[in-house]
CSV table of N, CA and C in Angstrom, one decimal:
chain,number,residue,atom,x,y,z
A,1,MET,N,-153.5,87.4,52.4
A,1,MET,CA,-152.2,86.7,52.2
A,1,MET,C,-151.6,86.3,53.6
A,2,SER,N,-151.2,85.0,53.7
A,2,SER,CA,-150.5,84.5,54.9
A,2,SER,C,-149.1,84.9,55.0
A,3,SER,N,-148.7,85.1,56.2
A,3,SER,CA,-147.2,85.5,56.4
A,3,SER,C,-146.5,84.2,56.8
A,4,TYR,N,-145.4,84.1,56.4
A,4,TYR,CA,-144.5,82.9,56.6
A,4,TYR,C,-143.6,83.2,57.8
A,5,LYS,N,-143.3,82.2,58.6
A,5,LYS,CA,-142.3,82.3,59.7
A,5,LYS,C,-140.9,82.6,59.1
A,6,TYR,N,-140.6,81.9,58.1
A,6,TYR,CA,-139.2,82.1,57.5
A,6,TYR,C,-139.4,82.3,55.9
A,7,LYS,N,-138.4,83.0,55.4
A,7,LYS,CA,-138.4,83.2,54.0
A,7,LYS,C,-137.9,82.0,53.2
A,8,ASN,N,-136.8,81.4,53.6
A,8,ASN,CA,-136.2,80.2,52.9
A,8,ASN,C,-135.8,79.2,53.9
A,9,VAL,N,-136.0,78.0,53.5
A,9,VAL,CA,-135.4,76.8,54.3
A,9,VAL,C,-134.8,75.8,53.3
A,10,LEU,N,-133.9,75.0,53.8
A,10,LEU,CA,-133.2,74.0,52.9
A,10,LEU,C,-133.4,72.7,53.6
A,11,LEU,N,-133.8,71.7,52.7
A,11,LEU,CA,-133.9,70.2,53.2
A,11,LEU,C,-132.8,69.6,52.6
A,12,VAL,N,-131.9,68.9,53.3
A,12,VAL,CA,-130.8,68.0,52.9
A,12,VAL,C,-131.0,66.6,53.3
A,13,ASP,N,-131.5,65.9,52.3
A,13,ASP,CA,-131.9,64.5,52.6
A,13,ASP,C,-131.9,63.7,51.2
A,14,ASP,N,-131.4,62.5,51.3
A,14,ASP,CA,-131.3,61.7,50.1
A,14,ASP,C,-132.5,60.9,49.8
A,15,ASN,N,-133.5,60.9,50.7
A,15,ASN,CA,-134.8,60.2,50.6
A,15,ASN,C,-135.8,61.1,49.9
A,16,HIS,N,-136.3,60.7,48.7
A,16,HIS,CA,-137.2,61.5,48.0
A,16,HIS,C,-138.6,61.5,48.7
A,17,ILE,N,-139.0,60.4,49.4
A,17,ILE,CA,-140.2,60.4,50.0
A,17,ILE,C,-140.2,61.4,51.2
A,18,ASP,N,-139.2,61.3,52.0
A,18,ASP,CA,-139.1,62.2,53.1
A,18,ASP,C,-139.1,63.6,52.7
A,19,ASN,N,-138.4,64.0,51.7
A,19,ASN,CA,-138.3,65.3,51.1
A,19,ASN,C,-139.7,65.7,50.7
A,20,ALA,N,-140.5,64.9,50.0
A,20,ALA,CA,-141.8,65.3,49.6
A,20,ALA,C,-142.8,65.5,50.8
A,21,ILE,N,-142.7,64.7,51.8
A,21,ILE,CA,-143.5,64.9,52.9
A,21,ILE,C,-143.1,66.1,53.7
A,22,ASN,N,-141.9,66.3,54.0
A,22,ASN,CA,-141.3,67.5,54.7
A,22,ASN,C,-141.6,68.8,53.9
A,23,GLU,N,-141.5,68.8,52.6
A,23,GLU,CA,-141.8,70.0,51.8
A,23,GLU,C,-143.3,70.3,52.0
A,24,LYS,N,-144.1,69.3,51.9
A,24,LYS,CA,-145.6,69.5,52.1
A,24,LYS,C,-146.0,70.1,53.5
A,25,VAL,N,-145.3,69.5,54.5
A,25,VAL,CA,-145.6,70.0,55.9
A,25,VAL,C,-145.1,71.4,56.0
A,26,ILE,N,-144.0,71.7,55.5
A,26,ILE,CA,-143.4,73.1,55.6
A,26,ILE,C,-144.3,74.1,54.8
A,27,SER,N,-144.7,73.7,53.7
A,27,SER,CA,-145.6,74.7,52.9
A,27,SER,C,-147.0,74.8,53.4
A,28,SER,N,-147.6,73.7,53.9
A,28,SER,CA,-149.0,73.8,54.4
A,28,SER,C,-149.1,74.5,55.7
A,29,THR,N,-148.0,74.7,56.4
A,29,THR,CA,-148.1,75.3,57.7
A,29,THR,C,-147.5,76.7,57.6
A,30,PHE,N,-147.2,77.2,56.4
A,30,PHE,CA,-146.6,78.5,56.2
A,30,PHE,C,-145.4,78.7,57.0
A,31,PHE,N,-144.6,77.6,57.2
A,31,PHE,CA,-143.3,77.8,57.9
A,31,PHE,C,-142.3,78.5,57.1
A,32,ALA,N,-142.3,78.3,55.8
A,32,ALA,CA,-141.3,79.0,54.9
A,32,ALA,C,-141.9,79.2,53.5
A,33,GLU,N,-141.6,80.4,53.0
A,33,GLU,CA,-142.1,80.9,51.7
A,33,GLU,C,-141.5,79.9,50.5
A,34,LYS,N,-140.2,79.7,50.7
A,34,LYS,CA,-139.4,78.9,49.7
A,34,LYS,C,-138.7,77.7,50.4
A,35,VAL,N,-138.9,76.5,49.8
A,35,VAL,CA,-138.3,75.3,50.3
A,35,VAL,C,-137.2,74.8,49.1
A,36,TYR,N,-135.9,74.9,49.5
A,36,TYR,CA,-135.0,74.3,48.7
A,36,TYR,C,-134.7,72.9,49.1
A,37,ILE,N,-134.4,72.0,48.1
A,37,ILE,CA,-134.1,70.6,48.4
A,37,ILE,C,-132.8,70.3,47.8
A,38,GLN,N,-132.0,69.7,48.5
A,38,GLN,CA,-130.7,69.1,48.0
A,38,GLN,C,-130.6,67.7,48.5
A,39,GLN,N,-130.2,66.7,47.7
A,39,GLN,CA,-130.2,65.3,48.1
A,39,GLN,C,-128.9,64.7,48.6
A,40,SER,N,-127.9,65.5,48.6
A,40,SER,CA,-126.7,65.1,49.1
A,40,SER,C,-126.0,66.2,49.9
A,41,CYS,N,-125.0,65.9,50.8
A,41,CYS,CA,-124.3,67.0,51.5
A,41,CYS,C,-123.4,67.8,50.5
A,42,GLU,N,-122.9,67.1,49.5
A,42,GLU,CA,-122.0,67.7,48.6
A,42,GLU,C,-122.8,68.7,47.7
A,43,ASP,N,-124.0,68.4,47.3
A,43,ASP,CA,-124.9,69.3,46.6
A,43,ASP,C,-125.4,70.4,47.4
A,44,ALA,N,-125.7,70.1,48.6
A,44,ALA,CA,-126.1,71.2,49.5
A,44,ALA,C,-125.0,72.3,49.8
A,45,ILE,N,-123.7,71.8,50.0
A,45,ILE,CA,-122.6,72.8,50.1
A,45,ILE,C,-122.5,73.6,48.9
A,46,LYS,N,-122.4,73.0,47.7
A,46,LYS,CA,-122.2,73.6,46.5
A,46,LYS,C,-123.4,74.7,46.3
A,47,PHE,N,-124.6,74.3,46.6
A,47,PHE,CA,-125.7,75.2,46.5
A,47,PHE,C,-125.7,76.4,47.4
A,48,LEU,N,-125.2,76.1,48.6
A,48,LEU,CA,-125.0,77.2,49.6
A,48,LEU,C,-123.9,78.2,49.0
A,49,LYS,N,-122.9,77.8,48.5
A,49,LYS,CA,-121.7,78.5,48.0
A,49,LYS,C,-122.4,79.4,46.8
A,50,GLN,N,-123.2,78.8,45.9
A,50,GLN,CA,-123.8,79.6,44.9
A,50,GLN,C,-124.6,80.7,45.4
A,51,LEU,N,-125.4,80.4,46.5
A,51,LEU,CA,-126.4,81.4,47.0
A,51,LEU,C,-125.6,82.5,47.8
A,52,SER,N,-124.4,82.2,48.1
A,52,SER,CA,-123.7,83.2,49.0
A,52,SER,C,-123.6,84.6,48.4
A,53,ALA,N,-123.6,84.6,47.0
A,53,ALA,CA,-123.6,85.9,46.3
A,53,ALA,C,-124.9,86.8,46.5
A,54,ASN,N,-125.9,86.0,46.9
A,54,ASN,CA,-127.3,86.7,47.1
A,54,ASN,C,-127.8,86.3,48.6
A,55,PRO,N,-127.2,86.9,49.6
A,55,PRO,CA,-127.5,86.6,50.9
A,55,PRO,C,-129.0,86.5,51.3
A,56,GLU,N,-129.8,87.3,50.6
A,56,GLU,CA,-131.2,87.3,50.9
A,56,GLU,C,-131.9,86.0,50.5
A,57,GLN,N,-131.2,85.1,49.6
A,57,GLN,CA,-131.7,83.9,49.2
A,57,GLN,C,-131.3,82.8,50.1
A,58,LEU,N,-130.3,83.0,51.0
A,58,LEU,CA,-129.8,82.0,51.9
A,58,LEU,C,-131.0,81.5,52.9
A,59,PRO,N,-130.9,80.2,53.1
A,59,PRO,CA,-132.0,79.7,54.1
A,59,PRO,C,-131.7,80.2,55.5
A,60,GLN,N,-132.8,80.4,56.2
A,60,GLN,CA,-132.7,80.7,57.6
A,60,GLN,C,-132.7,79.5,58.5
A,61,VAL,N,-133.3,78.4,57.9
A,61,VAL,CA,-133.2,77.1,58.6
A,61,VAL,C,-132.7,76.0,57.6
A,62,ILE,N,-131.9,75.2,58.1
A,62,ILE,CA,-131.5,74.0,57.3
A,62,ILE,C,-131.8,72.7,58.1
A,63,PHE,N,-132.6,71.8,57.4
A,63,PHE,CA,-132.9,70.5,58.0
A,63,PHE,C,-132.0,69.5,57.3
A,64,VAL,N,-131.2,68.8,58.1
A,64,VAL,CA,-130.2,67.9,57.6
A,64,VAL,C,-130.5,66.5,58.1
A,65,ASP,N,-130.6,65.5,57.2
A,65,ASP,CA,-130.7,64.1,57.6
A,65,ASP,C,-129.3,63.7,58.2
A,66,ILE,N,-129.2,62.8,59.2
A,66,ILE,CA,-128.0,62.5,59.7
A,66,ILE,C,-127.4,61.3,58.8
A,67,LYS,N,-128.2,60.3,58.4
A,67,LYS,CA,-127.7,59.1,57.7
A,67,LYS,C,-127.9,59.3,56.2
A,68,MET,N,-126.9,59.6,55.5
A,68,MET,CA,-126.9,59.7,54.0
A,68,MET,C,-125.7,58.9,53.4
A,69,PRO,N,-125.8,58.4,52.3
A,69,PRO,CA,-124.6,57.8,51.7
A,69,PRO,C,-123.4,58.8,51.3
A,70,VAL,N,-122.2,58.4,51.2
A,70,VAL,CA,-121.1,59.1,51.0
A,70,VAL,C,-120.7,60.0,52.1
A,71,LYS,N,-121.5,61.1,52.3
A,71,LYS,CA,-121.2,62.0,53.4
A,71,LYS,C,-122.5,62.1,54.3
A,72,THR,N,-122.2,62.1,55.7
A,72,THR,CA,-123.3,62.1,56.5
A,72,THR,C,-123.7,63.6,56.9
A,73,GLY,N,-124.7,63.6,57.6
A,73,GLY,CA,-125.2,65.0,58.0
A,73,GLY,C,-124.1,65.6,58.9
A,74,PHE,N,-123.3,64.8,59.7
A,74,PHE,CA,-122.2,65.4,60.5
A,74,PHE,C,-121.1,65.9,59.6
A,75,ASP,N,-121.0,65.2,58.4
A,75,ASP,CA,-119.9,65.9,57.5
A,75,ASP,C,-120.4,67.2,57.0
A,76,PHE,N,-121.7,67.3,56.8
A,76,PHE,CA,-122.3,68.6,56.3
A,76,PHE,C,-122.0,69.7,57.4
A,77,LEU,N,-122.2,69.3,58.6
A,77,LEU,CA,-122.0,70.3,59.7
A,77,LEU,C,-120.6,70.8,59.7
A,78,VAL,N,-119.6,69.9,59.5
A,78,VAL,CA,-118.2,70.4,59.5
A,78,VAL,C,-117.9,71.3,58.3
A,79,GLU,N,-118.5,70.9,57.1
A,79,GLU,CA,-118.2,71.7,55.9
A,79,GLU,C,-119.0,73.0,55.9
A,80,PHE,N,-120.2,73.0,56.5
A,80,PHE,CA,-121.0,74.2,56.7
A,80,PHE,C,-120.2,75.3,57.5
A,81,GLN,N,-119.5,74.8,58.5
A,81,GLN,CA,-118.7,75.8,59.4
A,81,GLN,C,-117.6,76.4,58.7
A,82,GLN,N,-117.1,75.8,57.6
A,82,GLN,CA,-116.0,76.4,56.8
A,82,GLN,C,-116.5,77.2,55.7
A,83,LEU,N,-117.7,77.4,55.5
A,83,LEU,CA,-118.3,78.3,54.4
A,83,LEU,C,-118.1,79.8,54.8
A,84,PRO,N,-117.8,80.6,53.8
A,84,PRO,CA,-117.4,82.0,54.0
A,84,PRO,C,-118.5,82.9,54.2
A,85,PHE,N,-119.7,82.5,54.8
A,85,PHE,CA,-120.8,83.5,55.1
A,85,PHE,C,-120.6,84.1,56.5
A,86,TYR,N,-120.7,85.5,56.5
A,86,TYR,CA,-120.5,86.1,57.8
A,86,TYR,C,-121.6,85.9,58.8
A,87,HIS,N,-122.8,85.5,58.2
A,87,HIS,CA,-124.0,85.3,59.2
A,87,HIS,C,-124.4,83.9,59.3
A,88,LYS,N,-123.5,83.0,59.1
A,88,LYS,CA,-123.9,81.5,59.1
A,88,LYS,C,-124.2,81.1,60.6
A,89,ASN,N,-123.8,81.8,61.5
A,89,ASN,CA,-124.1,81.5,62.9
A,89,ASN,C,-125.6,81.8,63.2
A,90,GLU,N,-126.2,82.6,62.4
A,90,GLU,CA,-127.6,83.0,62.5
A,90,GLU,C,-128.5,81.9,61.9
A,91,VAL,N,-128.0,81.0,61.2
A,91,VAL,CA,-128.8,79.9,60.6
A,91,VAL,C,-129.1,78.8,61.5
A,92,LYS,N,-130.4,78.5,61.6
A,92,LYS,CA,-130.8,77.3,62.5
A,92,LYS,C,-130.5,76.1,61.8
A,93,ILE,N,-129.7,75.2,62.3
A,93,ILE,CA,-129.6,73.9,61.8
A,93,ILE,C,-130.3,72.8,62.5
A,94,VAL,N,-131.2,72.1,62.0
A,94,VAL,CA,-132.1,71.1,62.7
A,94,VAL,C,-131.7,69.7,62.1
A,95,MET,N,-131.2,68.8,62.9
A,95,MET,CA,-130.9,67.4,62.4
A,95,MET,C,-132.1,66.5,62.5
A,96,LEU,N,-132.2,65.7,61.4
A,96,LEU,CA,-133.3,64.8,61.3
A,96,LEU,C,-132.8,63.4,61.2
A,97,SER,N,-133.6,62.5,61.8
A,97,SER,CA,-133.2,61.1,61.6
A,97,SER,C,-134.4,60.2,61.8
A,98,SER,N,-134.3,59.0,61.2
A,98,SER,CA,-135.3,58.0,61.6
A,98,SER,C,-134.7,57.0,62.5
A,99,SER,N,-133.4,57.3,62.9
A,99,SER,CA,-132.6,56.4,63.8
A,99,SER,C,-132.8,56.8,65.3
A,100,LEU,N,-132.8,55.9,66.2
A,100,LEU,CA,-132.9,56.1,67.5
A,100,LEU,C,-131.5,55.9,68.2
A,101,ASP,N,-130.5,56.0,67.4
A,101,ASP,CA,-129.2,55.6,67.9
A,101,ASP,C,-128.7,56.6,68.9
A,102,PRO,N,-128.4,56.3,70.2
A,102,PRO,CA,-127.9,57.3,71.2
A,102,PRO,C,-126.7,57.9,70.9
A,103,THR,N,-125.8,57.3,70.0
A,103,THR,CA,-124.5,57.9,69.7
A,103,THR,C,-124.8,59.1,68.8
A,104,ASP,N,-125.9,59.1,68.0
A,104,ASP,CA,-126.2,60.3,67.2
A,104,ASP,C,-126.5,61.4,68.2
A,105,HIS,N,-127.2,61.2,69.2
A,105,HIS,CA,-127.6,62.3,70.0
A,105,HIS,C,-126.3,62.9,70.6
A,106,LYS,N,-125.4,62.0,71.1
A,106,LYS,CA,-124.1,62.4,71.7
A,106,LYS,C,-123.3,63.2,70.7
A,107,LYS,N,-123.2,62.7,69.4
A,107,LYS,CA,-122.5,63.4,68.5
A,107,LYS,C,-123.0,64.8,68.2
A,108,ILE,N,-124.3,64.9,68.1
A,108,ILE,CA,-124.9,66.2,67.9
A,108,ILE,C,-124.5,67.3,68.9
A,109,ASP,N,-124.3,66.8,70.2
A,109,ASP,CA,-124.0,67.7,71.2
A,109,ASP,C,-122.5,68.4,71.0
A,110,GLU,N,-121.8,67.7,70.1
A,110,GLU,CA,-120.4,68.2,69.8
A,110,GLU,C,-120.5,69.4,68.9
A,111,PHE,N,-121.7,69.7,68.3
A,111,PHE,CA,-121.8,70.8,67.3
A,111,PHE,C,-122.7,71.9,68.0
A,112,ASN,N,-122.0,73.1,68.2
A,112,ASN,CA,-122.8,74.2,68.8
A,112,ASN,C,-123.7,74.8,67.8
A,113,ASN,N,-123.6,74.5,66.5
A,113,ASN,CA,-124.5,75.2,65.6
A,113,ASN,C,-125.8,74.5,65.2
A,114,VAL,N,-126.0,73.3,65.9
A,114,VAL,CA,-127.2,72.6,65.8
A,114,VAL,C,-128.3,73.0,66.9
A,115,SER,N,-129.4,73.5,66.4
A,115,SER,CA,-130.3,74.0,67.4
A,115,SER,C,-131.3,73.0,67.8
A,116,ASP,N,-131.6,72.0,67.0
A,116,ASP,CA,-132.6,70.9,67.4
A,116,ASP,C,-132.3,69.6,66.7
A,117,PHE,N,-132.9,68.5,67.2
A,117,PHE,CA,-132.9,67.2,66.7
A,117,PHE,C,-134.2,66.5,66.7
A,118,TYR,N,-134.7,66.1,65.6
A,118,TYR,CA,-136.1,65.6,65.5
A,118,TYR,C,-136.1,64.3,64.6
A,119,GLY,N,-137.1,63.5,65.0
A,119,GLY,CA,-137.3,62.3,64.1
A,119,GLY,C,-138.0,62.6,62.8
A,120,LYS,N,-137.8,61.7,61.7
A,120,LYS,CA,-138.4,62.1,60.5
A,120,LYS,C,-139.7,61.3,60.5
A,121,PRO,N,-140.6,61.8,59.6
A,121,PRO,CA,-140.7,63.1,58.9
A,121,PRO,C,-141.1,64.3,59.9
A,122,LEU,N,-141.0,65.4,59.4
A,122,LEU,CA,-141.5,66.7,60.1
A,122,LEU,C,-143.0,66.6,60.3
A,123,THR,N,-143.4,67.2,61.4
A,123,THR,CA,-144.9,67.4,61.6
A,123,THR,C,-145.1,68.9,61.9
A,124,ALA,N,-146.4,69.2,61.8
A,124,ALA,CA,-146.7,70.6,62.0
A,124,ALA,C,-146.4,71.0,63.5
A,125,ASP,N,-146.5,70.0,64.5
A,125,ASP,CA,-146.2,70.3,65.8
A,125,ASP,C,-144.7,70.5,66.0
A,126,THR,N,-143.9,69.8,65.2
A,126,THR,CA,-142.4,69.9,65.3
A,126,THR,C,-142.1,71.3,64.8
A,127,LEU,N,-142.6,71.8,63.8
A,127,LEU,CA,-142.3,73.1,63.2
A,127,LEU,C,-142.7,74.2,64.2
A,128,LYS,N,-143.7,74.0,64.9
A,128,LYS,CA,-144.1,75.0,65.9
A,128,LYS,C,-143.0,75.3,66.9
A,129,GLY,N,-142.2,74.3,67.2
A,129,GLY,CA,-141.1,74.5,68.3
A,129,GLY,C,-139.8,75.1,67.7
A,130,ILE,N,-139.7,75.3,66.4
A,130,ILE,CA,-138.6,75.8,65.7
A,130,ILE,C,-138.6,77.3,65.6
């Protein structure tokens, strides 16, 4: 039986294809035992609130797409910080984007809870660095 690096991770991305690719890479590399997928920031925040009753189910890593309709990945970061989890600072947040916009990189620096920024989709090599 293979051991996983993390028990649970969450993908927050509105793109079905990126989610399918990222889930496959995460599963095939044994990066996480369970991959949760939410397709909007609103759904992700609701989902995390529901899981807060069972802390062992909370993700240890959250991958968030920057560019999404209605609310962006940056909006997610603001709302995530307001969640009532006592251990949310232990969660690694990784921002993902297909954009090379330098203003995204600068804006990410404003959030101390973001551990990394990578292009989409995820790769096995990318996951090794997380």
